[in-house]
Amino acid sequence: MGLLHKGVTILAFDETYDEQKRVQSFPHETINLKHIRHTNLFCEKEALFQIETALGRRKQKGITFLGSGNYHYVTSLLLKEAPEPFTLVLFDNHPDMDDSFEQTLLSCGSWVSYALKINPLLKRVAIIGPTSFITHRRPPQTVQIFPFNSRNLENRQRILSAIPTDTVYISIDKDVLSPAFAETNWDQGAMGRQELLSCISAILDQKQVFGIDICGEAAVSPAECFLPHAFEMVQKNDAMNAAILEVCLERRPQPALYV
């Protein structure tokens, strides 16, 4: 069925994407969120409202780059754009289901539990790829976890059978990948590049995807970006992001459109 909208938006909480030239070569719009305080790891209600307001003004709905995994909670806002009942397919080395969070704060580790509580259209969550995970309680029946192993990933039908709805949202934290393919600021899993891309492609073939987001960047300051290790890290993440975009958009990058 494919991706419903094919716009690309970059959320600029910091300078993370400035040196990712392959991603920048795709037509996109950038939303500057650097001025919003109290957003890193934990997000206060006022900051969350400001982020949601900014997302509402974007023109390029479809694929959203969130930055570091510290901002993965933004997915819970993007899920509110669902047109009908849907399944969240989450590629992540962590289930992000900590339900012991304070009610006044939303975090990158609690947003899945939060989304299940506040979003009546979210009917199922399939979490693919964690190598180790801890939740404070047994996951609800609406959540199915596929720990990383080749059998789980090779059996695409098993994953697709865990998606009962025609409509899907895909969220990708690159910490699900082996460090050979991406470098993040969290402990990483063991998934290969082609394993991730083929899973995404299978879902796009069979389901109507109304949105995709990508996070898992390792923050590099402008002063560090030309250091050898930092430069290699940026290049690796940029290449992985571009590969995901190519699968989702079914095309090669075009000259950039800066907004």
mmCIF file with all atom_site columns, C-alpha atoms in Angstrom, residues 65-217:
data_model
loop_
_atom_site.group_PDB
_atom_site.id
_atom_site.type_symbol
_atom_site.label_atom_id
_atom_site.label_alt_id
_atom_site.label_comp_id
_atom_site.label_asym_id
_atom_site.label_entity_id
_atom_site.label_seq_id
_atom_site.pdbx_PDB_ins_code
_atom_site.Cartn_x
_atom_site.Cartn_y
_atom_site.Cartn_z
_atom_site.occupancy
_atom_site.B_iso_or_equiv
_atom_site.pdbx_formal_charge
_atom_site.auth_seq_id
_atom_site.auth_comp_id
_atom_site.auth_asym_id
_atom_site.auth_atom_id
_atom_site.pdbx_PDB_model_num
ATOM 1   C CA . PHE A 1 65  ? 13.628 13.207  11.860 1.00 0.00 ? 65  PHE A CA 1
ATOM 2   C CA . LEU A 1 66  ? 13.587 13.679  15.630 1.00 0.00 ? 66  LEU A CA 1
ATOM 3   C CA . GLY A 1 67  ? 17.316 13.894  16.432 1.00 0.00 ? 67  GLY A CA 1
ATOM 4   C CA . SER A 1 68  ? 18.769 12.067  19.416 1.00 0.00 ? 68  SER A CA 1
ATOM 5   C CA . GLY A 1 69  ? 16.828 9.222   21.020 1.00 0.00 ? 69  GLY A CA 1
ATOM 6   C CA . ASN A 1 70  ? 16.423 11.643  23.935 1.00 0.00 ? 70  ASN A CA 1
ATOM 7   C CA . TYR A 1 71  ? 13.574 13.198  21.924 1.00 0.00 ? 71  TYR A CA 1
ATOM 8   C CA . HIS A 1 72  ? 11.793 9.967   21.013 1.00 0.00 ? 72  HIS A CA 1
ATOM 9   C CA . TYR A 1 73  ? 8.799  11.063  23.099 1.00 0.00 ? 73  TYR A CA 1
ATOM 10  C CA . VAL A 1 74  ? 7.854  13.373  20.183 1.00 0.00 ? 74  VAL A CA 1
ATOM 11  C CA . THR A 1 75  ? 6.468  10.248  18.491 1.00 0.00 ? 75  THR A CA 1
ATOM 12  C CA . SER A 1 76  ? 3.530  10.333  20.927 1.00 0.00 ? 76  SER A CA 1
ATOM 13  C CA . LEU A 1 77  ? 2.563  13.712  19.432 1.00 0.00 ? 77  LEU A CA 1
ATOM 14  C CA . LEU A 1 78  ? 2.894  12.505  15.843 1.00 0.00 ? 78  LEU A CA 1
ATOM 15  C CA . LEU A 1 79  ? 0.655  9.527   16.623 1.00 0.00 ? 79  LEU A CA 1
ATOM 16  C CA . LYS A 1 80  ? -2.200 11.968  17.265 1.00 0.00 ? 80  LYS A CA 1
ATOM 17  C CA . GLU A 1 81  ? -2.309 12.572  13.498 1.00 0.00 ? 81  GLU A CA 1
ATOM 18  C CA . ALA A 1 82  ? -3.665 9.062   12.867 1.00 0.00 ? 82  ALA A CA 1
ATOM 19  C CA . PRO A 1 83  ? -6.637 9.169   10.485 1.00 0.00 ? 83  PRO A CA 1
ATOM 20  C CA . GLU A 1 84  ? -8.156 5.944   11.866 1.00 0.00 ? 84  GLU A CA 1
ATOM 21  C CA . PRO A 1 85  ? -7.366 3.020   14.236 1.00 0.00 ? 85  PRO A CA 1
ATOM 22  C CA . PHE A 1 86  ? -3.737 2.000   13.765 1.00 0.00 ? 86  PHE A CA 1
ATOM 23  C CA . THR A 1 87  ? -0.777 -0.078  14.915 1.00 0.00 ? 87  THR A CA 1
ATOM 24  C CA . LEU A 1 88  ? 2.519  1.402   16.057 1.00 0.00 ? 88  LEU A CA 1
ATOM 25  C CA . VAL A 1 89  ? 5.504  -0.593  14.767 1.00 0.00 ? 89  VAL A CA 1
ATOM 26  C CA . LEU A 1 90  ? 8.541  0.387   16.815 1.00 0.00 ? 90  LEU A CA 1
ATOM 27  C CA . PHE A 1 91  ? 12.112 -0.607  15.899 1.00 0.00 ? 91  PHE A CA 1
ATOM 28  C CA . ASP A 1 92  ? 14.071 -0.012  19.095 1.00 0.00 ? 92  ASP A CA 1
ATOM 29  C CA . ASN A 1 93  ? 16.620 -1.640  21.365 1.00 0.00 ? 93  ASN A CA 1
ATOM 30  C CA . HIS A 1 94  ? 14.393 -0.566  24.287 1.00 0.00 ? 94  HIS A CA 1
ATOM 31  C CA . PRO A 1 95  ? 10.611 -0.890  24.651 1.00 0.00 ? 95  PRO A CA 1
ATOM 32  C CA . ASP A 1 96  ? 10.217 2.689   26.029 1.00 0.00 ? 96  ASP A CA 1
ATOM 33  C CA . MET A 1 97  ? 7.422  1.445   28.272 1.00 0.00 ? 97  MET A CA 1
ATOM 34  C CA . ASP A 1 98  ? 8.466  2.714   31.689 1.00 0.00 ? 98  ASP A CA 1
ATOM 35  C CA . ASP A 1 99  ? 5.111  3.433   33.332 1.00 0.00 ? 99  ASP A CA 1
ATOM 36  C CA . SER A 1 100 ? 6.586  4.719   36.595 1.00 0.00 ? 100 SER A CA 1
ATOM 37  C CA . PHE A 1 101 ? 7.088  8.221   35.164 1.00 0.00 ? 101 PHE A CA 1
ATOM 38  C CA . GLU A 1 102 ? 5.837  11.333  36.963 1.00 0.00 ? 102 GLU A CA 1
ATOM 39  C CA . GLN A 1 103 ? 2.547  12.597  35.584 1.00 0.00 ? 103 GLN A CA 1
ATOM 40  C CA . THR A 1 104 ? 4.041  16.062  35.006 1.00 0.00 ? 104 THR A CA 1
ATOM 41  C CA . LEU A 1 105 ? 6.842  14.771  32.767 1.00 0.00 ? 105 LEU A CA 1
ATOM 42  C CA . LEU A 1 106 ? 7.026  12.728  29.580 1.00 0.00 ? 106 LEU A CA 1
ATOM 43  C CA . SER A 1 107 ? 10.305 10.967  28.819 1.00 0.00 ? 107 SER A CA 1
ATOM 44  C CA . CYS A 1 108 ? 12.057 9.116   26.031 1.00 0.00 ? 108 CYS A CA 1
ATOM 45  C CA . GLY A 1 109 ? 11.646 5.951   28.135 1.00 0.00 ? 109 GLY A CA 1
ATOM 46  C CA . SER A 1 110 ? 7.927  6.261   28.912 1.00 0.00 ? 110 SER A CA 1
ATOM 47  C CA . TRP A 1 111 ? 6.287  7.556   25.755 1.00 0.00 ? 111 TRP A CA 1
ATOM 48  C CA . VAL A 1 112 ? 4.877  4.206   24.545 1.00 0.00 ? 112 VAL A CA 1
ATOM 49  C CA . SER A 1 113 ? 2.979  3.690   27.805 1.00 0.00 ? 113 SER A CA 1
ATOM 50  C CA . TYR A 1 114 ? 1.837  7.317   27.630 1.00 0.00 ? 114 TYR A CA 1
ATOM 51  C CA . ALA A 1 115 ? 0.595  6.943   24.040 1.00 0.00 ? 115 ALA A CA 1
ATOM 52  C CA . LEU A 1 116 ? -1.365 3.798   24.918 1.00 0.00 ? 116 LEU A CA 1
ATOM 53  C CA . LYS A 1 117 ? -3.111 5.687   27.716 1.00 0.00 ? 117 LYS A CA 1
ATOM 54  C CA . ILE A 1 118 ? -4.004 8.861   25.848 1.00 0.00 ? 118 ILE A CA 1
ATOM 55  C CA . ASN A 1 119 ? -4.564 7.753   22.241 1.00 0.00 ? 119 ASN A CA 1
ATOM 56  C CA . PRO A 1 120 ? -7.810 5.779   21.709 1.00 0.00 ? 120 PRO A CA 1
ATOM 57  C CA . LEU A 1 121 ? -6.927 5.058   18.057 1.00 0.00 ? 121 LEU A CA 1
ATOM 58  C CA . LEU A 1 122 ? -3.724 3.201   19.017 1.00 0.00 ? 122 LEU A CA 1
ATOM 59  C CA . LYS A 1 123 ? -4.895 -0.421  19.000 1.00 0.00 ? 123 LYS A CA 1
ATOM 60  C CA . ARG A 1 124 ? -1.641 -2.403  18.956 1.00 0.00 ? 124 ARG A CA 1
ATOM 61  C CA . VAL A 1 125 ? 2.109  -1.897  19.456 1.00 0.00 ? 125 VAL A CA 1
ATOM 62  C CA . ALA A 1 126 ? 4.687  -4.217  17.870 1.00 0.00 ? 126 ALA A CA 1
ATOM 63  C CA . ILE A 1 127 ? 8.205  -3.628  19.206 1.00 0.00 ? 127 ILE A CA 1
ATOM 64  C CA . ILE A 1 128 ? 10.887 -5.171  17.001 1.00 0.00 ? 128 ILE A CA 1
ATOM 65  C CA . GLY A 1 129 ? 14.537 -5.764  17.766 1.00 0.00 ? 129 GLY A CA 1
ATOM 66  C CA . PRO A 1 130 ? 15.338 -5.227  21.472 1.00 0.00 ? 130 PRO A CA 1
ATOM 67  C CA . THR A 1 131 ? 18.265 -7.294  22.737 1.00 0.00 ? 131 THR A CA 1
ATOM 68  C CA . SER A 1 132 ? 17.360 -6.746  26.389 1.00 0.00 ? 132 SER A CA 1
ATOM 69  C CA . PHE A 1 133 ? 14.455 -5.028  28.035 1.00 0.00 ? 133 PHE A CA 1
ATOM 70  C CA . ILE A 1 134 ? 12.926 -4.406  31.427 1.00 0.00 ? 134 ILE A CA 1
ATOM 71  C CA . THR A 1 135 ? 9.420  -3.158  32.114 1.00 0.00 ? 135 THR A CA 1
ATOM 72  C CA . HIS A 1 136 ? 7.962  -2.428  35.521 1.00 0.00 ? 136 HIS A CA 1
ATOM 73  C CA . ARG A 1 137 ? 4.899  -4.520  34.719 1.00 0.00 ? 137 ARG A CA 1
ATOM 74  C CA . ARG A 1 138 ? 3.988  -7.248  32.274 1.00 0.00 ? 138 ARG A CA 1
ATOM 75  C CA . PRO A 1 139 ? 3.305  -5.641  28.867 1.00 0.00 ? 139 PRO A CA 1
ATOM 76  C CA . PRO A 1 140 ? -0.418 -5.298  28.156 1.00 0.00 ? 140 PRO A CA 1
ATOM 77  C CA . GLN A 1 141 ? -2.105 -7.573  25.625 1.00 0.00 ? 141 GLN A CA 1
ATOM 78  C CA . THR A 1 142 ? -2.007 -4.720  23.127 1.00 0.00 ? 142 THR A CA 1
ATOM 79  C CA . VAL A 1 143 ? 1.825  -4.924  23.021 1.00 0.00 ? 143 VAL A CA 1
ATOM 80  C CA . GLN A 1 144 ? 3.844  -7.645  21.297 1.00 0.00 ? 144 GLN A CA 1
ATOM 81  C CA . ILE A 1 145 ? 7.641  -7.665  21.600 1.00 0.00 ? 145 ILE A CA 1
ATOM 82  C CA . PHE A 1 146 ? 9.879  -9.378  19.038 1.00 0.00 ? 146 PHE A CA 1
ATOM 83  C CA . PRO A 1 147 ? 13.330 -9.626  20.684 1.00 0.00 ? 147 PRO A CA 1
ATOM 84  C CA . PHE A 1 148 ? 16.221 -9.557  18.276 1.00 0.00 ? 148 PHE A CA 1
ATOM 85  C CA . ASN A 1 149 ? 17.034 -12.859 16.628 1.00 0.00 ? 149 ASN A CA 1
ATOM 86  C CA . SER A 1 150 ? 17.327 -13.857 12.991 1.00 0.00 ? 150 SER A CA 1
ATOM 87  C CA . ARG A 1 151 ? 14.271 -16.103 13.175 1.00 0.00 ? 151 ARG A CA 1
ATOM 88  C CA . ASN A 1 152 ? 12.016 -13.217 14.191 1.00 0.00 ? 152 ASN A CA 1
ATOM 89  C CA . LEU A 1 153 ? 13.359 -10.979 11.444 1.00 0.00 ? 153 LEU A CA 1
ATOM 90  C CA . GLU A 1 154 ? 13.413 -13.594 8.689  1.00 0.00 ? 154 GLU A CA 1
ATOM 91  C CA . ASN A 1 155 ? 9.768  -14.493 9.347  1.00 0.00 ? 155 ASN A CA 1
ATOM 92  C CA . ARG A 1 156 ? 8.213  -11.330 7.944  1.00 0.00 ? 156 ARG A CA 1
ATOM 93  C CA . GLN A 1 157 ? 4.770  -12.929 8.012  1.00 0.00 ? 157 GLN A CA 1
ATOM 94  C CA . ARG A 1 158 ? 4.995  -13.386 11.773 1.00 0.00 ? 158 ARG A CA 1
ATOM 95  C CA . ILE A 1 159 ? 5.658  -9.673  12.190 1.00 0.00 ? 159 ILE A CA 1
ATOM 96  C CA . LEU A 1 160 ? 2.904  -8.719  9.751  1.00 0.00 ? 160 LEU A CA 1
ATOM 97  C CA . SER A 1 161 ? 0.446  -10.995 11.549 1.00 0.00 ? 161 SER A CA 1
ATOM 98  C CA . ALA A 1 162 ? 1.039  -8.947  14.712 1.00 0.00 ? 162 ALA A CA 1
ATOM 99  C CA . ILE A 1 163 ? -0.368 -5.893  12.888 1.00 0.00 ? 163 ILE A CA 1
ATOM 100 C CA . PRO A 1 164 ? -4.169 -6.268  12.919 1.00 0.00 ? 164 PRO A CA 1
ATOM 101 C CA . THR A 1 165 ? -4.934 -2.867  11.355 1.00 0.00 ? 165 THR A CA 1
ATOM 102 C CA . ASP A 1 166 ? -4.560 -1.704  7.769  1.00 0.00 ? 166 ASP A CA 1
ATOM 103 C CA . THR A 1 167 ? -3.106 1.587   9.010  1.00 0.00 ? 167 THR A CA 1
ATOM 104 C CA . VAL A 1 168 ? 0.361  1.727   10.584 1.00 0.00 ? 168 VAL A CA 1
ATOM 105 C CA . TYR A 1 169 ? 2.833  4.204   12.028 1.00 0.00 ? 169 TYR A CA 1
ATOM 106 C CA . ILE A 1 170 ? 6.542  3.252   11.953 1.00 0.00 ? 170 ILE A CA 1
ATOM 107 C CA . SER A 1 171 ? 8.985  4.635   14.515 1.00 0.00 ? 171 SER A CA 1
ATOM 108 C CA . ILE A 1 172 ? 12.699 3.843   14.147 1.00 0.00 ? 172 ILE A CA 1
ATOM 109 C CA . ASP A 1 173 ? 15.316 4.362   16.834 1.00 0.00 ? 173 ASP A CA 1
ATOM 110 C CA . LYS A 1 174 ? 18.669 3.580   15.241 1.00 0.00 ? 174 LYS A CA 1
ATOM 111 C CA . ASP A 1 175 ? 19.911 2.155   18.555 1.00 0.00 ? 175 ASP A CA 1
ATOM 112 C CA . VAL A 1 176 ? 18.206 -1.042  17.362 1.00 0.00 ? 176 VAL A CA 1
ATOM 113 C CA . LEU A 1 177 ? 21.102 -1.363  14.886 1.00 0.00 ? 177 LEU A CA 1
ATOM 114 C CA . SER A 1 178 ? 24.556 -2.810  15.342 1.00 0.00 ? 178 SER A CA 1
ATOM 115 C CA . PRO A 1 179 ? 27.199 -0.073  15.861 1.00 0.00 ? 179 PRO A CA 1
ATOM 116 C CA . ALA A 1 180 ? 28.557 -1.106  12.448 1.00 0.00 ? 180 ALA A CA 1
ATOM 117 C CA . PHE A 1 181 ? 25.616 0.724   10.834 1.00 0.00 ? 181 PHE A CA 1
ATOM 118 C CA . ALA A 1 182 ? 24.849 3.613   13.212 1.00 0.00 ? 182 ALA A CA 1
ATOM 119 C CA . GLU A 1 183 ? 26.242 5.210   16.352 1.00 0.00 ? 183 GLU A CA 1
ATOM 120 C CA . THR A 1 184 ? 23.876 6.517   19.007 1.00 0.00 ? 184 THR A CA 1
ATOM 121 C CA . ASN A 1 185 ? 24.004 7.879   22.543 1.00 0.00 ? 185 ASN A CA 1
ATOM 122 C CA . TRP A 1 186 ? 22.312 4.759   24.006 1.00 0.00 ? 186 TRP A CA 1
ATOM 123 C CA . ASP A 1 187 ? 23.363 1.121   24.261 1.00 0.00 ? 187 ASP A CA 1
ATOM 124 C CA . GLN A 1 188 ? 22.776 -0.551  20.926 1.00 0.00 ? 188 GLN A CA 1
ATOM 125 C CA . GLY A 1 189 ? 21.275 -3.724  19.553 1.00 0.00 ? 189 GLY A CA 1
ATOM 126 C CA . ALA A 1 190 ? 22.447 -6.137  16.892 1.00 0.00 ? 190 ALA A CA 1
ATOM 127 C CA . MET A 1 191 ? 20.156 -5.616  13.894 1.00 0.00 ? 191 MET A CA 1
ATOM 128 C CA . GLY A 1 192 ? 21.765 -5.353  10.478 1.00 0.00 ? 192 GLY A CA 1
ATOM 129 C CA . ARG A 1 193 ? 21.173 -2.604  7.925  1.00 0.00 ? 193 ARG A CA 1
ATOM 130 C CA . GLN A 1 194 ? 19.449 -4.845  5.401  1.00 0.00 ? 194 GLN A CA 1
ATOM 131 C CA . GLU A 1 195 ? 17.342 -6.546  8.072  1.00 0.00 ? 195 GLU A CA 1
ATOM 132 C CA . LEU A 1 196 ? 15.904 -3.182  9.113  1.00 0.00 ? 196 LEU A CA 1
ATOM 133 C CA . LEU A 1 197 ? 15.356 -1.958  5.555  1.00 0.00 ? 197 LEU A CA 1
ATOM 134 C CA . SER A 1 198 ? 13.668 -5.169  4.408  1.00 0.00 ? 198 SER A CA 1
ATOM 135 C CA . CYS A 1 199 ? 11.304 -5.116  7.415  1.00 0.00 ? 199 CYS A CA 1
ATOM 136 C CA . ILE A 1 200 ? 10.329 -1.526  6.652  1.00 0.00 ? 200 ILE A CA 1
ATOM 137 C CA . SER A 1 201 ? 9.835  -2.396  2.990  1.00 0.00 ? 201 SER A CA 1
ATOM 138 C CA . ALA A 1 202 ? 7.609  -5.396  3.849  1.00 0.00 ? 202 ALA A CA 1
ATOM 139 C CA . ILE A 1 203 ? 5.360  -3.222  6.017  1.00 0.00 ? 203 ILE A CA 1
ATOM 140 C CA . LEU A 1 204 ? 5.134  -0.536  3.335  1.00 0.00 ? 204 LEU A CA 1
ATOM 141 C CA . ASP A 1 205 ? 4.181  -3.197  0.775  1.00 0.00 ? 205 ASP A CA 1
ATOM 142 C CA . GLN A 1 206 ? 1.356  -4.606  2.883  1.00 0.00 ? 206 GLN A CA 1
ATOM 143 C CA . LYS A 1 207 ? 0.057  -1.689  4.949  1.00 0.00 ? 207 LYS A CA 1
ATOM 144 C CA . GLN A 1 208 ? -0.994 1.949   4.644  1.00 0.00 ? 208 GLN A CA 1
ATOM 145 C CA . VAL A 1 209 ? 1.626  3.895   6.593  1.00 0.00 ? 209 VAL A CA 1
ATOM 146 C CA . PHE A 1 210 ? 0.477  7.363   7.666  1.00 0.00 ? 210 PHE A CA 1
ATOM 147 C CA . GLY A 1 211 ? 3.786  8.405   9.215  1.00 0.00 ? 211 GLY A CA 1
ATOM 148 C CA . ILE A 1 212 ? 7.391  7.412   9.917  1.00 0.00 ? 212 ILE A CA 1
ATOM 149 C CA . ASP A 1 213 ? 9.890  8.921   12.315 1.00 0.00 ? 213 ASP A CA 1
ATOM 150 C CA . ILE A 1 214 ? 13.612 8.311   12.763 1.00 0.00 ? 214 ILE A CA 1
ATOM 151 C CA . CYS A 1 215 ? 15.804 9.086   15.759 1.00 0.00 ? 215 CYS A CA 1
ATOM 152 C CA . GLY A 1 216 ? 18.975 7.771   17.342 1.00 0.00 ? 216 GLY A CA 1
ATOM 153 C CA . GLU A 1 217 ? 21.473 10.435  16.355 1.00 0.00 ? 217 GLU A CA 1
#
